[in-house]
Structures are given as structure tokens and as C-alpha cells.
XYZ file of C-alpha atoms in Angstrom:
543
model
C -15.367 15.185 16.969
C -12.000 15.195 15.233
C -8.785 15.639 17.172
C -5.637 16.131 15.082
C -2.046 15.974 16.321
C 0.697 17.862 14.495
C 4.132 16.437 15.255
C 7.047 18.766 14.520
C 10.538 17.269 14.568
C 12.470 20.438 15.321
C 16.030 19.460 14.296
C 15.127 16.512 12.144
C 18.090 16.514 9.735
C 20.629 16.881 12.566
C 18.918 14.202 14.628
C 19.087 11.815 11.653
C 22.808 12.545 11.377
C 23.325 12.010 15.122
C 21.714 8.585 14.937
C 23.958 7.671 12.010
C 27.014 8.826 13.987
C 26.016 6.634 16.926
C 25.790 3.629 14.609
C 29.159 4.389 13.028
C 30.888 4.717 16.400
C 30.782 0.951 16.760
C 33.240 0.768 13.845
C 35.291 3.907 14.422
C 36.382 5.870 17.474
C 36.911 9.125 15.538
C 34.782 12.059 16.650
C 32.484 13.691 14.147
C 32.741 17.486 13.597
C 29.134 17.762 14.809
C 30.324 16.796 18.297
C 33.408 18.996 18.632
C 32.682 22.394 17.046
C 30.360 24.564 14.940
C 28.663 22.368 12.362
C 25.895 22.877 9.796
C 24.053 20.972 7.100
C 23.753 22.680 3.707
C 21.603 22.222 0.639
C 22.224 23.439 -2.890
C 19.368 25.555 -4.245
C 18.729 27.643 -7.349
C 20.041 30.806 -5.647
C 23.099 29.166 -4.097
C 24.031 26.989 -1.149
C 22.114 27.673 2.054
C 22.241 26.482 5.668
C 19.423 24.059 6.519
C 20.355 22.892 10.049
C 23.057 23.712 12.594
C 24.194 22.731 16.070
C 24.366 24.866 19.204
C 28.022 25.849 18.652
C 27.216 27.241 15.197
C 24.186 29.075 16.527
C 26.336 30.762 19.194
C 28.598 31.970 16.416
C 25.724 33.888 14.835
C 24.702 31.375 12.166
C 20.983 30.949 11.458
C 18.914 28.713 9.174
C 18.472 29.711 5.518
C 21.673 31.792 5.592
C 23.907 31.702 2.531
C 26.958 29.525 3.008
C 29.299 32.306 1.861
C 27.867 34.689 4.486
C 28.099 31.997 7.170
C 31.758 31.230 6.408
C 32.578 34.945 6.434
C 30.993 35.224 9.860
C 32.396 31.956 11.266
C 35.390 30.610 9.283
C 35.699 27.517 11.512
C 32.216 26.308 10.469
C 32.255 22.702 9.212
C 29.532 21.783 6.727
C 28.086 18.616 5.222
C 25.558 18.135 2.417
C 22.064 17.230 3.529
C 20.610 14.019 2.105
C 16.881 14.568 1.444
C 16.376 10.950 0.346
C 17.740 9.532 3.607
C 15.729 12.062 5.630
C 12.545 11.125 3.762
C 13.187 7.443 4.463
C 13.697 8.110 8.192
C 10.576 10.282 8.335
C 8.604 7.489 6.697
C 9.915 5.050 9.312
C 8.862 7.386 12.128
C 5.408 7.740 10.561
C 5.215 3.959 10.362
C 6.120 3.706 14.058
C 3.525 6.360 15.012
C 0.781 4.061 13.765
C 0.873 2.393 17.174
C -1.048 5.476 18.406
C -3.536 5.677 15.530
C -3.876 4.052 12.104
C -4.337 7.468 10.431
C -0.846 8.940 10.101
C 0.156 11.300 7.286
C 3.401 13.023 6.339
C 3.575 16.822 6.611
C 6.431 18.297 4.597
C 10.020 17.247 5.296
C 9.945 17.253 9.114
C 6.357 16.871 10.283
C 3.579 14.341 10.710
C -0.197 14.390 11.132
C -1.939 11.996 13.528
C -5.729 11.704 13.705
C -6.238 10.436 17.272
C -10.039 10.682 17.257
C -11.312 7.896 19.517
C -7.806 6.632 20.417
C -6.784 8.867 23.339
C -8.534 6.710 25.971
C -5.889 3.988 25.455
C -3.325 6.295 27.068
C -5.417 7.818 29.815
C -6.664 10.776 27.794
C -5.297 13.273 25.299
C -2.639 14.726 27.601
C -1.402 11.226 28.404
C -1.116 10.327 24.715
C 0.743 13.556 23.873
C 3.143 13.105 26.770
C 3.763 9.465 25.847
C 4.437 10.351 22.197
C 6.802 13.209 23.060
C 8.656 11.177 25.686
C 9.161 8.206 23.357
C 10.501 10.423 20.561
C 12.921 12.074 23.003
C 14.150 8.635 24.033
C 14.610 7.593 20.389
C 16.675 10.731 19.767
C 14.407 13.215 17.980
C 13.752 16.698 19.373
C 10.061 17.397 18.937
C 7.113 19.594 19.712
C 3.506 18.364 19.580
C 0.273 20.280 19.065
C -3.305 19.014 19.383
C -6.410 20.765 18.077
C -9.591 20.118 16.108
C -8.025 20.967 12.729
C -4.672 20.176 11.087
C -3.995 23.884 10.531
C -4.549 24.803 14.180
C -2.469 21.902 15.495
C 0.346 22.827 13.042
C 0.340 26.424 14.294
C 0.275 25.454 17.973
C 3.097 22.915 17.604
C 5.460 25.377 15.917
C 4.619 28.732 17.464
C 3.234 28.065 20.969
C 6.190 28.442 23.305
C 6.293 30.253 26.608
C 9.355 32.200 25.477
C 7.735 33.693 22.360
C 3.970 33.769 22.783
C 1.600 33.425 25.693
C -1.150 31.271 24.230
C -4.357 31.296 26.282
C -6.722 28.360 26.717
C -3.945 25.820 25.995
C -2.637 23.139 28.351
C 1.035 22.242 28.163
C 2.936 19.149 29.249
C 6.573 19.338 28.331
C 6.738 19.947 24.574
C 3.060 19.054 24.026
C 0.331 21.693 23.640
C -3.362 20.831 23.784
C -6.084 23.167 22.505
C -9.428 22.100 24.037
C -12.505 21.752 21.801
C -13.953 25.100 20.804
C -10.822 27.037 21.748
C -9.096 27.345 18.355
C -9.714 31.057 17.738
C -8.637 32.068 21.239
C -5.479 29.941 20.994
C -4.475 31.174 17.523
C -5.218 34.879 18.045
C -1.791 35.856 19.515
C 0.237 33.719 17.072
C 2.098 35.363 14.161
C 0.846 35.136 10.597
C 3.579 32.597 9.780
C 1.429 30.088 11.672
C -1.054 30.103 8.750
C 1.470 28.406 6.390
C 1.558 31.343 3.957
C 4.364 31.984 1.490
C 6.983 34.663 2.140
C 5.636 37.136 -0.443
C 2.124 37.051 1.038
C 3.514 37.502 4.560
C 5.460 40.602 3.499
C 2.304 42.030 1.954
C 0.262 41.405 5.120
C 2.908 43.082 7.269
C 2.735 46.147 5.029
C -0.946 46.323 5.936
C 0.080 46.440 9.611
C -1.133 42.900 10.357
C 1.162 40.949 12.655
C -1.058 38.305 14.279
C -3.866 35.935 13.363
C -6.212 37.752 15.738
C -5.658 41.030 13.885
C -6.359 39.274 10.591
C -9.601 37.776 11.916
C -10.784 41.184 13.128
C -10.941 42.556 9.580
C -14.170 41.820 7.631
C -13.591 39.319 4.850
C -14.948 41.640 2.144
C -12.554 44.439 3.166
C -9.635 42.008 3.377
C -10.117 40.775 -0.194
C -10.028 44.333 -1.579
C -6.616 44.986 -0.012
C -4.806 42.407 -2.106
C -3.527 43.185 -5.606
C -4.929 39.936 -7.019
C -7.939 37.799 -6.239
C -5.831 34.625 -6.010
C -3.671 35.999 -3.170
C -6.711 37.062 -1.150
C -8.382 33.686 -1.618
C -5.180 31.879 -0.576
C -5.026 33.838 2.695
C -8.685 33.223 3.498
C -8.363 29.551 2.537
C -5.504 29.001 4.999
C -7.416 30.908 7.689
C -10.546 28.812 7.092
C -8.494 25.589 7.254
C -7.049 26.604 10.618
C -10.441 27.605 12.046
C -12.208 24.517 10.691
C -14.685 26.151 8.295
C -12.889 24.430 5.369
C -12.045 20.753 5.516
C -8.383 19.698 5.202
C -8.036 15.933 4.707
C -5.106 13.857 5.962
C -3.706 11.311 3.507
C -2.561 8.267 5.540
C 0.683 6.522 4.597
C -1.095 3.154 4.816
C -4.724 2.198 4.195
C -6.720 2.351 7.400
C -7.537 -1.220 8.559
C -11.144 -2.253 8.935
C -10.575 -3.743 12.414
C -7.566 -3.806 14.712
C -6.615 -4.669 18.282
C -3.465 -3.867 20.258
C -1.632 -4.768 23.453
C 0.538 -2.333 25.444
C 3.332 -3.498 27.731
C 4.931 -1.615 30.601
C 8.130 -3.655 30.195
C 9.392 -4.374 26.659
C 9.069 -7.949 25.407
C 12.364 -9.707 24.684
C 11.258 -13.241 23.766
C 9.541 -14.613 20.667
C 7.370 -16.795 22.919
C 5.735 -13.602 24.183
C 4.798 -12.760 20.592
C 2.924 -16.037 20.274
C 0.990 -15.461 23.488
C 0.190 -11.898 22.466
C -0.985 -13.105 19.047
C -3.402 -15.566 20.660
C -4.923 -12.813 22.783
C -5.216 -10.410 19.856
C -6.733 -13.055 17.578
C -9.375 -13.886 20.173
C -10.316 -10.211 20.570
C -10.280 -9.470 16.843
C -12.331 -12.516 15.863
C -14.866 -11.755 18.595
C -15.209 -8.223 17.289
C -15.574 -9.350 13.671
C -18.179 -11.875 14.810
C -20.383 -9.016 16.041
C -20.508 -7.693 12.479
C -20.698 -11.117 10.752
C -17.494 -10.579 8.753
C -14.289 -12.557 8.304
C -10.720 -11.536 7.554
C -9.147 -11.981 4.124
C -5.838 -10.329 5.050
C -4.275 -9.781 8.483
C -1.110 -8.016 9.630
C 0.700 -8.610 12.922
C 2.978 -5.691 13.878
C 5.542 -5.414 16.676
C 6.517 -1.847 17.635
C 10.059 -1.696 19.007
C 11.202 0.560 21.815
C 13.900 2.092 19.571
C 11.383 3.284 16.961
C 11.374 0.330 14.571
C 8.428 -1.737 13.355
C 8.387 -5.414 12.353
C 5.437 -6.808 10.416
C 4.232 -10.154 9.119
C 1.084 -10.625 7.044
C -1.069 -13.575 6.014
C -3.926 -13.935 3.536
C -6.834 -16.331 3.214
C -8.772 -17.684 0.242
C -12.110 -17.234 2.030
C -13.212 -14.875 4.817
C -12.301 -16.447 8.152
C -12.509 -15.713 11.854
C -11.324 -19.139 12.982
C -8.683 -18.343 15.611
C -6.983 -21.752 15.407
C -6.677 -21.632 11.623
C -5.383 -18.036 11.599
C -2.897 -18.782 14.368
C -1.591 -21.723 12.334
C -0.969 -19.400 9.366
C 1.038 -17.017 11.568
C 2.992 -19.775 13.340
C 5.997 -19.956 11.010
C 6.128 -16.296 10.062
C 6.091 -15.063 13.627
C 9.398 -16.841 14.212
C 11.062 -14.347 11.849
C 10.331 -11.393 14.157
C 13.373 -10.157 16.058
C 12.583 -8.484 19.420
C 15.773 -6.411 19.210
C 15.980 -4.043 22.186
C 12.410 -4.834 23.176
C 8.849 -4.499 21.924
C 6.332 -2.413 23.856
C 3.270 -2.755 21.563
C 1.688 -5.551 19.555
C -1.004 -4.715 16.985
C -3.131 -7.126 14.942
C -5.181 -5.601 12.115
C -7.683 -7.044 9.651
C -6.749 -5.065 6.553
C -9.440 -6.627 4.359
C -12.714 -8.192 5.466
C -15.749 -9.652 3.684
C -19.152 -10.843 4.934
C -19.219 -14.455 6.089
C -21.616 -17.003 4.637
C -24.123 -18.612 6.925
C -23.024 -22.044 8.203
C -25.092 -25.078 9.147
C -24.472 -26.409 12.640
C -23.945 -30.156 12.935
C -26.797 -32.024 14.672
C -24.535 -34.457 16.546
C -22.435 -31.781 18.182
C -22.468 -28.061 18.709
C -19.477 -27.351 16.501
C -19.795 -26.040 12.974
C -19.712 -28.738 10.332
C -16.687 -28.482 8.046
C -17.332 -28.809 4.311
C -14.958 -29.905 1.580
C -14.913 -26.331 0.309
C -13.713 -25.050 3.690
C -11.072 -27.772 3.962
C -9.757 -26.893 0.500
C -9.685 -23.197 1.368
C -7.665 -23.917 4.520
C -5.208 -26.039 2.535
C -4.803 -23.224 0.010
C -4.195 -20.760 2.859
C -1.415 -22.880 4.336
C 0.285 -23.548 1.005
C 0.038 -19.951 -0.198
C 1.382 -18.441 3.028
C 4.225 -20.969 3.139
C 5.234 -21.067 -0.546
C 4.150 -17.589 -1.577
C 0.818 -16.357 -2.916
C 2.067 -16.252 -6.529
C 3.337 -19.835 -6.445
C -0.062 -21.401 -5.649
C -2.369 -20.845 -8.611
C -5.890 -21.754 -9.625
C -7.315 -22.161 -13.148
C -10.470 -20.121 -13.749
C -12.657 -19.623 -16.854
C -11.964 -16.668 -19.105
C -14.565 -15.012 -21.338
C -13.084 -15.957 -24.716
C -13.993 -18.239 -27.651
C -10.311 -18.843 -28.449
C -9.337 -22.237 -26.944
C -5.911 -21.244 -25.614
C -7.438 -18.132 -24.017
C -10.545 -19.766 -22.536
C -8.924 -20.087 -19.117
C -6.275 -18.312 -17.100
C -4.214 -18.845 -13.981
C -4.645 -16.592 -10.979
C -3.221 -16.758 -7.450
C -5.349 -19.166 -5.446
C -5.946 -16.548 -2.745
C -7.712 -14.368 -5.337
C -9.588 -17.161 -7.084
C -12.815 -16.345 -5.234
C -13.164 -13.083 -7.143
C -11.623 -14.349 -10.384
C -13.929 -17.350 -10.534
C -16.962 -15.132 -10.942
C -16.048 -14.587 -14.607
C -17.629 -17.180 -16.864
C -16.621 -18.167 -20.353
C -18.619 -16.524 -23.095
C -19.007 -19.813 -25.022
C -21.167 -22.071 -22.868
C -24.409 -23.016 -24.638
C -24.029 -25.903 -27.103
C -20.290 -26.115 -26.537
C -18.785 -29.011 -28.616
C -16.626 -31.682 -27.077
C -13.102 -30.465 -26.332
C -9.983 -32.529 -25.542
C -8.849 -32.774 -21.950
C -5.278 -31.898 -22.895
C -4.187 -29.027 -25.152
C -0.662 -28.707 -26.465
C 1.337 -25.723 -25.111
C 1.140 -24.250 -28.624
C -0.454 -25.490 -31.863
C 2.046 -27.583 -33.862
C 2.129 -27.591 -37.691
C 1.370 -30.796 -39.612
C 1.082 -31.953 -43.222
C -2.452 -32.875 -44.335
C -4.065 -34.517 -47.371
C -7.797 -33.820 -47.746
C -10.342 -34.999 -50.337
C -11.638 -31.477 -50.891
C -9.985 -28.201 -49.887
C -12.633 -27.274 -47.307
C -13.055 -30.834 -45.994
C -11.537 -32.798 -43.092
C -8.126 -34.472 -43.436
C -7.821 -38.024 -44.814
C -4.137 -38.437 -44.089
C -1.743 -36.344 -42.016
C 1.840 -36.400 -40.781
C 2.630 -35.048 -37.340
C 5.995 -35.272 -35.592
C 7.315 -37.379 -38.519
C 4.637 -40.051 -38.012
C 2.008 -40.699 -40.717
C -1.621 -41.325 -39.764
C -4.667 -42.392 -41.778
C -8.010 -40.947 -40.655
C -10.992 -43.275 -40.402
C -13.503 -40.996 -38.643
C -13.928 -37.228 -38.395
C -16.385 -34.730 -36.895
C -16.677 -31.043 -37.655
C -15.967 -28.443 -38.549
C -16.308 -26.123 -35.540
C -15.561 -22.659 -36.828
C -13.968 -20.072 -34.521
C -13.442 -16.583 -35.881
C -11.251 -13.818 -34.413
C -12.848 -11.780 -31.609
C -13.380 -8.513 -33.478
C -14.729 -6.760 -30.353
C -11.428 -7.154 -28.517
C -9.152 -6.261 -31.446
C -7.140 -8.519 -33.694
C -4.748 -10.665 -31.680
C -1.193 -11.271 -32.925
C -1.492 -14.986 -32.069
C -4.972 -15.468 -33.499
C -5.791 -13.340 -36.519
C -7.487 -15.779 -38.967
C -10.550 -18.001 -38.941
C -10.058 -21.563 -37.680
C -12.014 -24.726 -38.595
C -11.590 -27.406 -35.881
C -12.068 -31.186 -36.498
C -12.183 -34.172 -34.150
C -10.509 -37.046 -35.990
C -9.595 -40.680 -35.236
C -6.847 -42.744 -36.903
C -6.674 -46.487 -37.654
C -5.241 -47.269 -34.196
C -8.101 -45.540 -32.335
C -6.138 -42.455 -31.348
C -8.204 -39.268 -31.392
C -6.890 -35.795 -32.180
C -8.132 -32.225 -32.257
C -6.817 -30.396 -35.327
C -7.677 -27.170 -37.129
C -7.170 -25.475 -40.430
C -6.164 -21.825 -40.070
C -7.393 -19.636 -42.882
C -9.905 -20.117 -45.670
C -9.265 -20.989 -49.286
C -11.414 -18.089 -50.406
C -8.607 -15.824 -49.098
C -6.504 -17.011 -52.066
C -8.900 -15.382 -54.531
C -7.059 -12.092 -54.017
C -3.819 -13.741 -55.137
C -2.095 -13.446 -51.762
C -0.262 -16.769 -51.390
C 1.174 -15.728 -48.029
C -2.291 -16.271 -46.534
C -2.535 -19.859 -47.693
C -4.415 -22.071 -45.191
C -2.301 -24.246 -42.875
C -3.086 -27.225 -40.633
C -2.152 -27.540 -36.946
C -2.432 -30.087 -34.136
C -3.933 -28.507 -31.012
C -5.022 -31.264 -28.611
C -5.289 -34.961 -27.785
C -8.343 -36.827 -26.548
C -7.935 -39.416 -23.792
């Protein structure tokens, strides 16, 4: 059974500004207009400048949200205004959503001042649903954000309850309240939404005016009308379907998905603390406990972690994270703790940390392992030792700085292999080169790029007899070839490889062996195009 929390930050823009003022007070003792008189935030829109948020002094003067600035100044000339910054507000809202992941990994953003939290299966960590709602509301109050919280079986119902269920405006039956948190029990959506106004269905202003002309003022009155009769009342089919769609979303007959801000981890464990942690040593002890629990849980499903994230949730609303990756799936607690050891030192406790969360963001099935006969421990293979070395190097130096060479499906020599981060080499190594059967001998070392050379051959299509490379003349005593490699027509003509190549293995009088090729064919000259004359290049050296 799904249980969705809608978190409404009532004066979000003003609260963001208040927090900024508190930070600036450390540098200046001047009082902000928000603290001494009527103050409002404004936003420029297509139809003029409008009020978006205001303090209590401005509200006492008769100012309301969405009022035109000219009307507000005429009513209250002493009103002080400041432009709202949507970008900063969006960044703060994202940070709050990030912090709310300590309650559930499924957290989505709702508009400019709201969040969704899917707490299905997570309420028992806080003593039940009412305990979780009270904890969330209390923590947000302490951080400095006025809020109201609603809980129901659907996002639409929780949104309506959070914004319109207040004892002053509506008496909502079958709803428990603790502070600013409202909880609709399972099966009680219709009874809880019936007395709420139609604005609780998230309809646009034009549709709301039309519904009020019909004499409909509450959701209960709307539900009492048969659906077929309701559709006929609207001037267009689209408007009627939009109203019924929002009603179905609120009642749960139509699914409304929540898009989380971060991918939901496959496995995670967390620790809660009554007193905030203030020492990095506590992080290390908490990590050991979480690793033991997480690896035990993954062991039940025979999987290992490829990527893990250790998160510290601060008491002031911040989140600090460190992540590690592995080349192979692992649930070895000692090895994983070693990967975290240096990175965990970078975490700053700040004003205290009250939650630690360890998540396995990516897992894969583990291979079966042979137990050693002499002892009960698992025998360590060279492959495992190499994977652990790669893990340590990649997490210390950076995943992009530790690379692995893997085959690439190409006939072209300089494209027959590629470099990939070593942590991803397990997947990249599955690709095999397309030229395997009967592959001729290739030099161990290729030059960074083919280098031109002057060649004298007995016949135009034959191997070289003499050549000059890097100003040194060589006489050829043995040669093998040619090995013809044509452009890969199925992948398009490459700018660096657009003509046929004939490769030769040659040896000079001093026993040095080279890998050379002629680019182009002499038959191309039959068309009279001298620009396509064949040319010789040095490509590799044999040991």
C-alpha cells in the first residue's frame, strides 16, 4: 500500500531570504527591511510586476499575494520590495529535497515550493506515520522553514490535505493532526477531501471560475454529480477530461507517478542518533556498522556492490556524501572500508550529524567462489587481487585516470583497441575484435601515428627493396605480405582511413623488423587523379 507525503513550504521564498540574512549578519550589523517594516518579494511577469511573498507587517497593511505592485504601493506606500530569485530558490529547494532523502529514497520536487515523499515501508523507523510526520515538520521548523505536511494514499490527496486542511478554514473529518501534519488513514480519501474547495484539485483559474458558475464549491459536490452529466456541462471535451483526470488522481483511480531527484538505491541501511555526531571518528564507527549490515543483506540475495555512497545528514539541513566504485561486485567489508578510509576524512560534521546512510547504488550478481581446503576462508585469486588493486587506485587517483585497454571490433589497426576506465572494463571487455580467425602476426608496438617514408620497390604493387625513414636508409633482405585492409564500408568512410592499405613485414640487413604499408592502389591512377597517388608509411616495430 502506497503512502505519499506532500510537503508544502508555506513561505518558502521569504524563508530562503531570512536564512541569507542570518548568514550576512556575521559580516554586517545593519538590519534588513524584512525585519523592521512591511516587506514583499516581487516577480516580473508578462502582465506586470506582482507580489509573490510578504511578511506579517505587509499583510497587516492589506497586501496579499499576486497583487500588482502598483496597487500595493498605492495601498501601502512604505512597502519595501526586493526581486525574487527563482534560481536561488530552486537550488535551496533541491537541497531540502536532498536532505529529505534521510526519510525515504523516493523524493520528488513539486512545483516551486513543494516536495513529494513516498514513505511506503519507511514509517516504522520513526515509530509510525505520525511519528515520521512530526519529526519531519519539527526538523524543518528548526532549520527555519515554515511548513505544512499531508499524508494520504495518493499524491493528489496529500497535496490537497497539506494546503487546505486547517482548523481555521475547513473541518476535515477522518484526519489526524499533529502540529502542522495531517494524516489521512487508508481508505479515507473521499471523506477527507469532500469538504475541501475545488482549488485543492490543482485546476487552473479559468476552470475553477467555470465550476463556480455551475454552483460547485467543494470536491464533495463535484463527486456527487454523475460523470456523464459533468462532461456535458463543459464547453469543450478537453476541459471536462482535465477536471475528471485531476479528480481521479486525487481519489487514486488514475496513477500519478513521482519522479525522484536521485535514482533509488538497490539496497541501503541507516543509523539514527539522538545526539548529533561531532567527531569524524564517529563516522568511521558508523560506517563499519552500516557496511556489516549492508553486506549481510546483499549476501542474502547473492549480489555484490559496484557503487556505494556514504551520506551524512546534518542537523542544519545539509548533506555530505562520498562515493566509491569497484571493478567487480564485492561485499567484502574490509575491502570496502579501506576504499572509504581516505574519503571519509573529508566529511565535516559542522553543527552535528543526526543520520548516517550507506546505499548500494549499483549491484550485480556475485560469482560462485571455491572455499580453500586448508582453512575456512575464501581463496583469493589473482583476478580478485587485481580487481582490489584497481579499486584502490581508481578511488584514490580518480576513475578516469586509471584505464584499461580492451579489444574493439575493428579491422583498422589503430582502432582495434580502446582505453576505458578500469572500473568499467568488466563490461567493456565483453566486446571482441571482429578480426580474430587467421589473424597475421602484428608488432607489439605501434607508432602513435603512421609516419611517411620514401620507398623503392621492384614492381609497383610489390614490397619495398629500399626505404628511407627518419633520414636513415635501409636495405630490405626479407619481406612478408601483403595483408590487405580495406575501409570499413559498414561504418562509413573514416577521415583518417579512407583508402585501401597493403601491409608488409620487412627485415633490413641489420636484422631490424618493421611493419609498413602502402596506402592506395596504383589502379586508382588510371582515372588520371594524381592526388590519389599511393604513399608508403611506417606503422610499427617488431621486438
